[in-house]
């Protein structure tokens, strides 16, 4: 049987997102931000975060999936929805739900840089430091969490639980 245990309550999420928005607003000053949401998991977070940010911003969306071809470390990233081809002058801010191995963001950061972005930053709601293999700069992090499979607030388990208002840990019992 699957159950979900609360890890981060709705109130804690809201409070931290407001704090992140304030930090990000201060960081960019008057600059315009080109926010790129990594779908689908980052959707709720991106909207709630941008709502609180006091900066001019553009929005874009990417859809990527990572396939492990044989071994964990040789994952290949498939892009099914991409950002603009030319990012000249853009201050790219990737908005992610969670950084696990870091493979997805490592790929995305390189892609943005190769398209001439003026600046590339990352904002992730959740980070599992114990599992991260790629050395990527995480500029803005909501919560560091233990090595647990989490769902809710956009994050899924087989497309389920995205609708939860909180972040929960999956528990499997028989
Ligand atoms: P990475 O490329 O290994 O960092 O994986 C990042 C992606 O894996 C995230 O954007 C999620 O879509 C997915 N993912 C990793 N951990 C979890 C989890 O605990 N719950 C739900 N999705 C996860
Ligand atoms: Mg994601």
PDB file of C-alpha atoms and ligand atoms in Angstrom:
ATOM      1  CA  UNK A   1       0.000   0.000   0.000  1.00  0.00           C
ATOM      2  CA  UNK A   2       1.202   3.545  -0.802  1.00  0.00           C
ATOM      3  CA  UNK A   3       0.913   6.301   1.759  1.00  0.00           C
ATOM      4  CA  UNK A   4       2.308   9.828   1.902  1.00  0.00           C
ATOM      5  CA  UNK A   5       3.813  11.393   5.010  1.00  0.00           C
ATOM      6  CA  UNK A   6       4.049  15.194   5.298  1.00  0.00           C
ATOM      7  CA  UNK A   7       7.611  16.513   4.986  1.00  0.00           C
ATOM      8  CA  UNK A   8       7.036  20.232   4.276  1.00  0.00           C
ATOM      9  CA  UNK A   9       3.661  21.750   5.126  1.00  0.00           C
ATOM     10  CA  UNK A  10       1.762  24.157   2.904  1.00  0.00           C
ATOM     11  CA  UNK A  11       2.516  27.036   5.324  1.00  0.00           C
ATOM     12  CA  UNK A  12       6.250  26.300   5.315  1.00  0.00           C
ATOM     13  CA  UNK A  13       6.259  26.168   1.507  1.00  0.00           C
ATOM     14  CA  UNK A  14       4.518  29.543   1.264  1.00  0.00           C
ATOM     15  CA  UNK A  15       6.831  31.184   3.780  1.00  0.00           C
ATOM     16  CA  UNK A  16       9.979  29.903   2.082  1.00  0.00           C
ATOM     17  CA  UNK A  17       8.777  30.855  -1.396  1.00  0.00           C
ATOM     18  CA  UNK A  18       8.175  34.414  -0.181  1.00  0.00           C
ATOM     19  CA  UNK A  19      11.702  34.478   1.249  1.00  0.00           C
ATOM     20  CA  UNK A  20      13.188  33.148  -2.004  1.00  0.00           C
ATOM     21  CA  UNK A  21      11.279  35.761  -4.002  1.00  0.00           C
ATOM     22  CA  UNK A  22      12.715  38.502  -1.814  1.00  0.00           C
ATOM     23  CA  UNK A  23      16.266  37.143  -2.142  1.00  0.00           C
ATOM     24  CA  UNK A  24      15.929  36.815  -5.930  1.00  0.00           C
ATOM     25  CA  UNK A  25      14.450  40.315  -6.262  1.00  0.00           C
ATOM     26  CA  UNK A  26      17.409  41.717  -4.307  1.00  0.00           C
ATOM     27  CA  UNK A  27      19.907  39.710  -6.337  1.00  0.00           C
ATOM     28  CA  UNK A  28      18.790  40.940  -9.752  1.00  0.00           C
ATOM     29  CA  UNK A  29      18.059  44.530  -8.737  1.00  0.00           C
ATOM     30  CA  UNK A  30      16.411  46.186 -11.722  1.00  0.00           C
ATOM     31  CA  UNK A  31      17.422  43.555 -14.262  1.00  0.00           C
ATOM     32  CA  UNK A  32      14.906  41.604 -16.258  1.00  0.00           C
ATOM     33  CA  UNK A  33      14.788  37.860 -15.685  1.00  0.00           C
ATOM     34  CA  UNK A  34      14.212  35.156 -18.289  1.00  0.00           C
ATOM     35  CA  UNK A  35      12.601  32.485 -16.124  1.00  0.00           C
ATOM     36  CA  UNK A  36      12.616  28.958 -17.533  1.00  0.00           C
ATOM     37  CA  UNK A  37      10.351  26.411 -15.880  1.00  0.00           C
ATOM     38  CA  UNK A  38      11.363  22.772 -16.085  1.00  0.00           C
ATOM     39  CA  UNK A  39       8.078  20.949 -16.639  1.00  0.00           C
ATOM     40  CA  UNK A  40       6.036  19.381 -15.302  1.00  0.00           C
ATOM     41  CA  UNK A  41       7.208  19.322 -11.706  1.00  0.00           C
ATOM     42  CA  UNK A  42       8.346  22.946 -11.574  1.00  0.00           C
ATOM     43  CA  UNK A  43       5.030  24.435 -12.716  1.00  0.00           C
ATOM     44  CA  UNK A  44       3.417  25.279  -9.352  1.00  0.00           C
ATOM     45  CA  UNK A  45       6.663  26.554  -7.914  1.00  0.00           C
ATOM     46  CA  UNK A  46       7.437  28.778 -10.922  1.00  0.00           C
ATOM     47  CA  UNK A  47       4.036  30.462 -10.845  1.00  0.00           C
ATOM     48  CA  UNK A  48       3.987  30.977  -7.064  1.00  0.00           C
ATOM     49  CA  UNK A  49       7.560  32.285  -7.091  1.00  0.00           C
ATOM     50  CA  UNK A  50       7.124  34.707 -10.001  1.00  0.00           C
ATOM     51  CA  UNK A  51       3.947  36.028  -8.413  1.00  0.00           C
ATOM     52  CA  UNK A  52       5.979  37.281  -5.461  1.00  0.00           C
ATOM     53  CA  UNK A  53       9.010  38.570  -7.406  1.00  0.00           C
ATOM     54  CA  UNK A  54       9.228  42.350  -7.882  1.00  0.00           C
ATOM     55  CA  UNK A  55      11.108  42.299 -11.185  1.00  0.00           C
ATOM     56  CA  UNK A  56      10.267  42.427 -14.855  1.00  0.00           C
ATOM     57  CA  UNK A  57      10.370  38.890 -16.200  1.00  0.00           C
ATOM     58  CA  UNK A  58       9.818  36.776 -19.283  1.00  0.00           C
ATOM     59  CA  UNK A  59       8.604  33.210 -18.988  1.00  0.00           C
ATOM     60  CA  UNK A  60       9.546  30.124 -20.895  1.00  0.00           C
ATOM     61  CA  UNK A  61       9.043  26.416 -20.438  1.00  0.00           C
ATOM     62  CA  UNK A  62      11.085  23.315 -21.111  1.00  0.00           C
ATOM     63  CA  UNK A  63      10.141  19.703 -21.008  1.00  0.00           C
ATOM     64  CA  UNK A  64      12.962  17.252 -20.503  1.00  0.00           C
ATOM     65  CA  UNK A  65      13.239  13.665 -19.445  1.00  0.00           C
ATOM     66  CA  UNK A  66      16.336  11.746 -18.555  1.00  0.00           C
ATOM     67  CA  UNK A  67      16.815   8.169 -19.592  1.00  0.00           C
ATOM     68  CA  UNK A  68      19.332   5.906 -17.962  1.00  0.00           C
ATOM     69  CA  UNK A  69      20.697   3.789 -20.795  1.00  0.00           C
ATOM     70  CA  UNK A  70      22.051   0.795 -18.959  1.00  0.00           C
ATOM     71  CA  UNK A  71      23.850   2.380 -16.038  1.00  0.00           C
ATOM     72  CA  UNK A  72      22.830   5.298 -13.828  1.00  0.00           C
ATOM     73  CA  UNK A  73      25.737   7.500 -14.850  1.00  0.00           C
ATOM     74  CA  UNK A  74      25.154   7.347 -18.598  1.00  0.00           C
ATOM     75  CA  UNK A  75      21.738   9.017 -18.600  1.00  0.00           C
ATOM     76  CA  UNK A  76      20.704  10.722 -21.825  1.00  0.00           C
ATOM     77  CA  UNK A  77      18.492  13.803 -21.703  1.00  0.00           C
ATOM     78  CA  UNK A  78      15.623  14.088 -24.144  1.00  0.00           C
ATOM     79  CA  UNK A  79      14.213  17.575 -24.835  1.00  0.00           C
ATOM     80  CA  UNK A  80      10.579  17.650 -25.987  1.00  0.00           C
ATOM     81  CA  UNK A  81       9.959  21.374 -25.420  1.00  0.00           C
ATOM     82  CA  UNK A  82      12.843  23.814 -25.653  1.00  0.00           C
ATOM     83  CA  UNK A  83      13.621  27.439 -24.743  1.00  0.00           C
ATOM     84  CA  UNK A  84      14.639  30.010 -27.387  1.00  0.00           C
ATOM     85  CA  UNK A  85      17.568  29.229 -29.713  1.00  0.00           C
ATOM     86  CA  UNK A  86      19.191  32.585 -29.079  1.00  0.00           C
ATOM     87  CA  UNK A  87      19.497  33.776 -25.485  1.00  0.00           C
ATOM     88  CA  UNK A  88      21.833  36.703 -26.157  1.00  0.00           C
ATOM     89  CA  UNK A  89      21.526  39.249 -23.349  1.00  0.00           C
ATOM     90  CA  UNK A  90      19.098  37.138 -21.300  1.00  0.00           C
ATOM     91  CA  UNK A  91      19.502  36.565 -17.566  1.00  0.00           C
ATOM     92  CA  UNK A  92      18.349  32.956 -17.496  1.00  0.00           C
ATOM     93  CA  UNK A  93      16.882  31.630 -14.260  1.00  0.00           C
ATOM     94  CA  UNK A  94      16.001  27.924 -14.336  1.00  0.00           C
ATOM     95  CA  UNK A  95      13.161  27.078 -11.975  1.00  0.00           C
ATOM     96  CA  UNK A  96      13.205  23.415 -10.954  1.00  0.00           C
ATOM     97  CA  UNK A  97      11.177  21.320  -8.551  1.00  0.00           C
ATOM     98  CA  UNK A  98      14.033  19.160  -7.320  1.00  0.00           C
ATOM     99  CA  UNK A  99      17.721  18.494  -7.901  1.00  0.00           C
ATOM    100  CA  UNK A 100      18.550  14.837  -7.442  1.00  0.00           C
ATOM    101  CA  UNK A 101      21.692  13.690  -9.330  1.00  0.00           C
ATOM    102  CA  UNK A 102      21.954  17.144 -10.931  1.00  0.00           C
ATOM    103  CA  UNK A 103      22.188  15.632 -14.424  1.00  0.00           C
ATOM    104  CA  UNK A 104      19.213  17.562 -15.795  1.00  0.00           C
ATOM    105  CA  UNK A 105      20.463  20.928 -14.623  1.00  0.00           C
ATOM    106  CA  UNK A 106      24.024  20.268 -15.702  1.00  0.00           C
ATOM    107  CA  UNK A 107      22.669  19.691 -19.198  1.00  0.00           C
ATOM    108  CA  UNK A 108      20.361  22.726 -19.102  1.00  0.00           C
ATOM    109  CA  UNK A 109      23.034  25.119 -17.843  1.00  0.00           C
ATOM    110  CA  UNK A 110      25.402  24.058 -20.635  1.00  0.00           C
ATOM    111  CA  UNK A 111      22.620  24.453 -23.184  1.00  0.00           C
ATOM    112  CA  UNK A 112      21.789  27.997 -22.025  1.00  0.00           C
ATOM    113  CA  UNK A 113      25.457  29.019 -22.028  1.00  0.00           C
ATOM    114  CA  UNK A 114      25.966  27.651 -25.539  1.00  0.00           C
ATOM    115  CA  UNK A 115      23.067  29.866 -26.656  1.00  0.00           C
ATOM    116  CA  UNK A 116      24.865  32.981 -25.425  1.00  0.00           C
ATOM    117  CA  UNK A 117      22.883  33.715 -22.268  1.00  0.00           C
ATOM    118  CA  UNK A 118      24.316  36.738 -20.440  1.00  0.00           C
ATOM    119  CA  UNK A 119      23.882  35.015 -17.078  1.00  0.00           C
ATOM    120  CA  UNK A 120      22.616  31.582 -15.980  1.00  0.00           C
ATOM    121  CA  UNK A 121      21.248  30.849 -12.485  1.00  0.00           C
ATOM    122  CA  UNK A 122      19.289  28.067 -10.849  1.00  0.00           C
ATOM    123  CA  UNK A 123      16.426  28.199  -8.393  1.00  0.00           C
ATOM    124  CA  UNK A 124      15.269  24.842  -7.070  1.00  0.00           C
ATOM    125  CA  UNK A 125      12.586  24.268  -4.482  1.00  0.00           C
ATOM    126  CA  UNK A 126      14.189  21.059  -3.218  1.00  0.00           C
ATOM    127  CA  UNK A 127      17.686  19.607  -3.214  1.00  0.00           C
ATOM    128  CA  UNK A 128      18.831  16.119  -2.195  1.00  0.00           C
ATOM    129  CA  UNK A 129      22.518  16.821  -1.455  1.00  0.00           C
ATOM    130  CA  UNK A 130      23.300  13.187  -0.598  1.00  0.00           C
ATOM    131  CA  UNK A 131      22.417  12.114  -4.141  1.00  0.00           C
ATOM    132  CA  UNK A 132      23.946  14.920  -6.174  1.00  0.00           C
ATOM    133  CA  UNK A 133      26.764  13.781  -8.471  1.00  0.00           C
ATOM    134  CA  UNK A 134      27.147  16.811 -10.732  1.00  0.00           C
ATOM    135  CA  UNK A 135      28.960  19.883  -9.516  1.00  0.00           C
ATOM    136  CA  UNK A 136      26.429  22.544 -10.414  1.00  0.00           C
ATOM    137  CA  UNK A 137      25.978  25.959  -8.839  1.00  0.00           C
ATOM    138  CA  UNK A 138      22.625  26.061  -7.022  1.00  0.00           C
ATOM    139  CA  UNK A 139      22.061  29.771  -6.538  1.00  0.00           C
ATOM    140  CA  UNK A 140      18.695  29.675  -4.789  1.00  0.00           C
ATOM    141  CA  UNK A 141      17.507  26.609  -2.842  1.00  0.00           C
ATOM    142  CA  UNK A 142      14.213  26.289  -0.987  1.00  0.00           C
ATOM    143  CA  UNK A 143      14.891  23.241   1.172  1.00  0.00           C
ATOM    144  CA  UNK A 144      17.596  20.614   1.471  1.00  0.00           C
ATOM    145  CA  UNK A 145      15.902  17.291   2.048  1.00  0.00           C
ATOM    146  CA  UNK A 146      17.005  13.745   2.929  1.00  0.00           C
ATOM    147  CA  UNK A 147      17.317  10.988   0.337  1.00  0.00           C
ATOM    148  CA  UNK A 148      13.591  10.215   0.188  1.00  0.00           C
ATOM    149  CA  UNK A 149      11.223  10.012  -2.764  1.00  0.00           C
ATOM    150  CA  UNK A 150       8.958  13.031  -2.432  1.00  0.00           C
ATOM    151  CA  UNK A 151       5.685  14.054  -4.067  1.00  0.00           C
ATOM    152  CA  UNK A 152       3.170  16.883  -4.042  1.00  0.00           C
ATOM    153  CA  UNK A 153       3.069  20.543  -5.066  1.00  0.00           C
ATOM    154  CA  UNK A 154       3.739  19.519  -8.667  1.00  0.00           C
ATOM    155  CA  UNK A 155       6.003  16.534  -8.007  1.00  0.00           C
ATOM    156  CA  UNK A 156       4.656  13.154  -8.994  1.00  0.00           C
ATOM    157  CA  UNK A 157       4.962   9.433  -8.527  1.00  0.00           C
ATOM    158  CA  UNK A 158       3.800   7.877 -11.826  1.00  0.00           C
ATOM    159  CA  UNK A 159       1.843  11.100 -12.577  1.00  0.00           C
ATOM    160  CA  UNK A 160       0.039  10.906  -9.216  1.00  0.00           C
ATOM    161  CA  UNK A 161       0.082  13.241  -6.197  1.00  0.00           C
ATOM    162  CA  UNK A 162       0.909  16.462  -8.099  1.00  0.00           C
ATOM    163  CA  UNK A 163      -2.276  17.912  -6.583  1.00  0.00           C
ATOM    164  CA  UNK A 164      -1.122  17.705  -2.946  1.00  0.00           C
ATOM    165  CA  UNK A 165      -0.723  21.139  -1.317  1.00  0.00           C
ATOM    166  CA  UNK A 166       2.345  20.021   0.648  1.00  0.00           C
ATOM    167  CA  UNK A 167       5.542  18.058   0.006  1.00  0.00           C
ATOM    168  CA  UNK A 168       5.229  14.497   1.240  1.00  0.00           C
ATOM    169  CA  UNK A 169       7.443  11.422   1.423  1.00  0.00           C
ATOM    170  CA  UNK A 170       6.256   8.270  -0.289  1.00  0.00           C
ATOM    171  CA  UNK A 171       5.889   5.252   1.951  1.00  0.00           C
ATOM    172  CA  UNK A 172       5.422   1.783   0.488  1.00  0.00           C
ATOM    173  CA  UNK A 173       3.994  -0.921   2.722  1.00  0.00           C
ATOM    174  CA  UNK A 174       2.379  -4.240   1.952  1.00  0.00           C
TER     175      UNK A 174
HETATM  176  P1  LIG B   1      18.258  14.818 -11.758  1.00  0.00           P
HETATM  177  O1  LIG B   1      18.519  15.086 -13.206  1.00  0.00           O
HETATM  178  O2  LIG B   1      18.789  13.485 -11.323  1.00  0.00           O
HETATM  179  O3  LIG B   1      18.711  15.934 -10.840  1.00  0.00           O
HETATM  180  O4  LIG B   1      16.709  14.611 -11.611  1.00  0.00           O
HETATM  181  C1  LIG B   1      15.862  15.615 -11.553  1.00  0.00           C
HETATM  182  C2  LIG B   1      14.453  15.182 -11.924  1.00  0.00           C
HETATM  183  O5  LIG B   1      14.104  13.859 -11.442  1.00  0.00           O
HETATM  184  C3  LIG B   1      13.522  16.115 -11.228  1.00  0.00           C
HETATM  185  O6  LIG B   1      13.287  17.264 -12.000  1.00  0.00           O
HETATM  186  C4  LIG B   1      12.301  15.256 -11.037  1.00  0.00           C
HETATM  187  O7  LIG B   1      11.489  15.328 -12.191  1.00  0.00           O
HETATM  188  C5  LIG B   1      12.811  13.858 -10.866  1.00  0.00           C
HETATM  189  N1  LIG B   1      12.923  13.512  -9.420  1.00  0.00           N
HETATM  190  C6  LIG B   1      14.052  13.325  -8.716  1.00  0.00           C
HETATM  191  N2  LIG B   1      13.781  13.029  -7.430  1.00  0.00           N
HETATM  192  C7  LIG B   1      12.437  13.022  -7.318  1.00  0.00           C
HETATM  193  C8  LIG B   1      11.535  12.795  -6.203  1.00  0.00           C
HETATM  194  O8  LIG B   1      11.918  12.530  -5.045  1.00  0.00           O
HETATM  195  N3  LIG B   1      10.226  12.908  -6.486  1.00  0.00           N
HETATM  196  C9  LIG B   1       9.742  13.198  -7.731  1.00  0.00           C
HETATM  197  N4  LIG B   1      10.540  13.429  -8.791  1.00  0.00           N
HETATM  198  C10 LIG B   1      11.888  13.340  -8.580  1.00  0.00           C
HETATM  199 MG1  LIG B   2      12.039  18.594 -12.503  1.00  0.00          MG
END
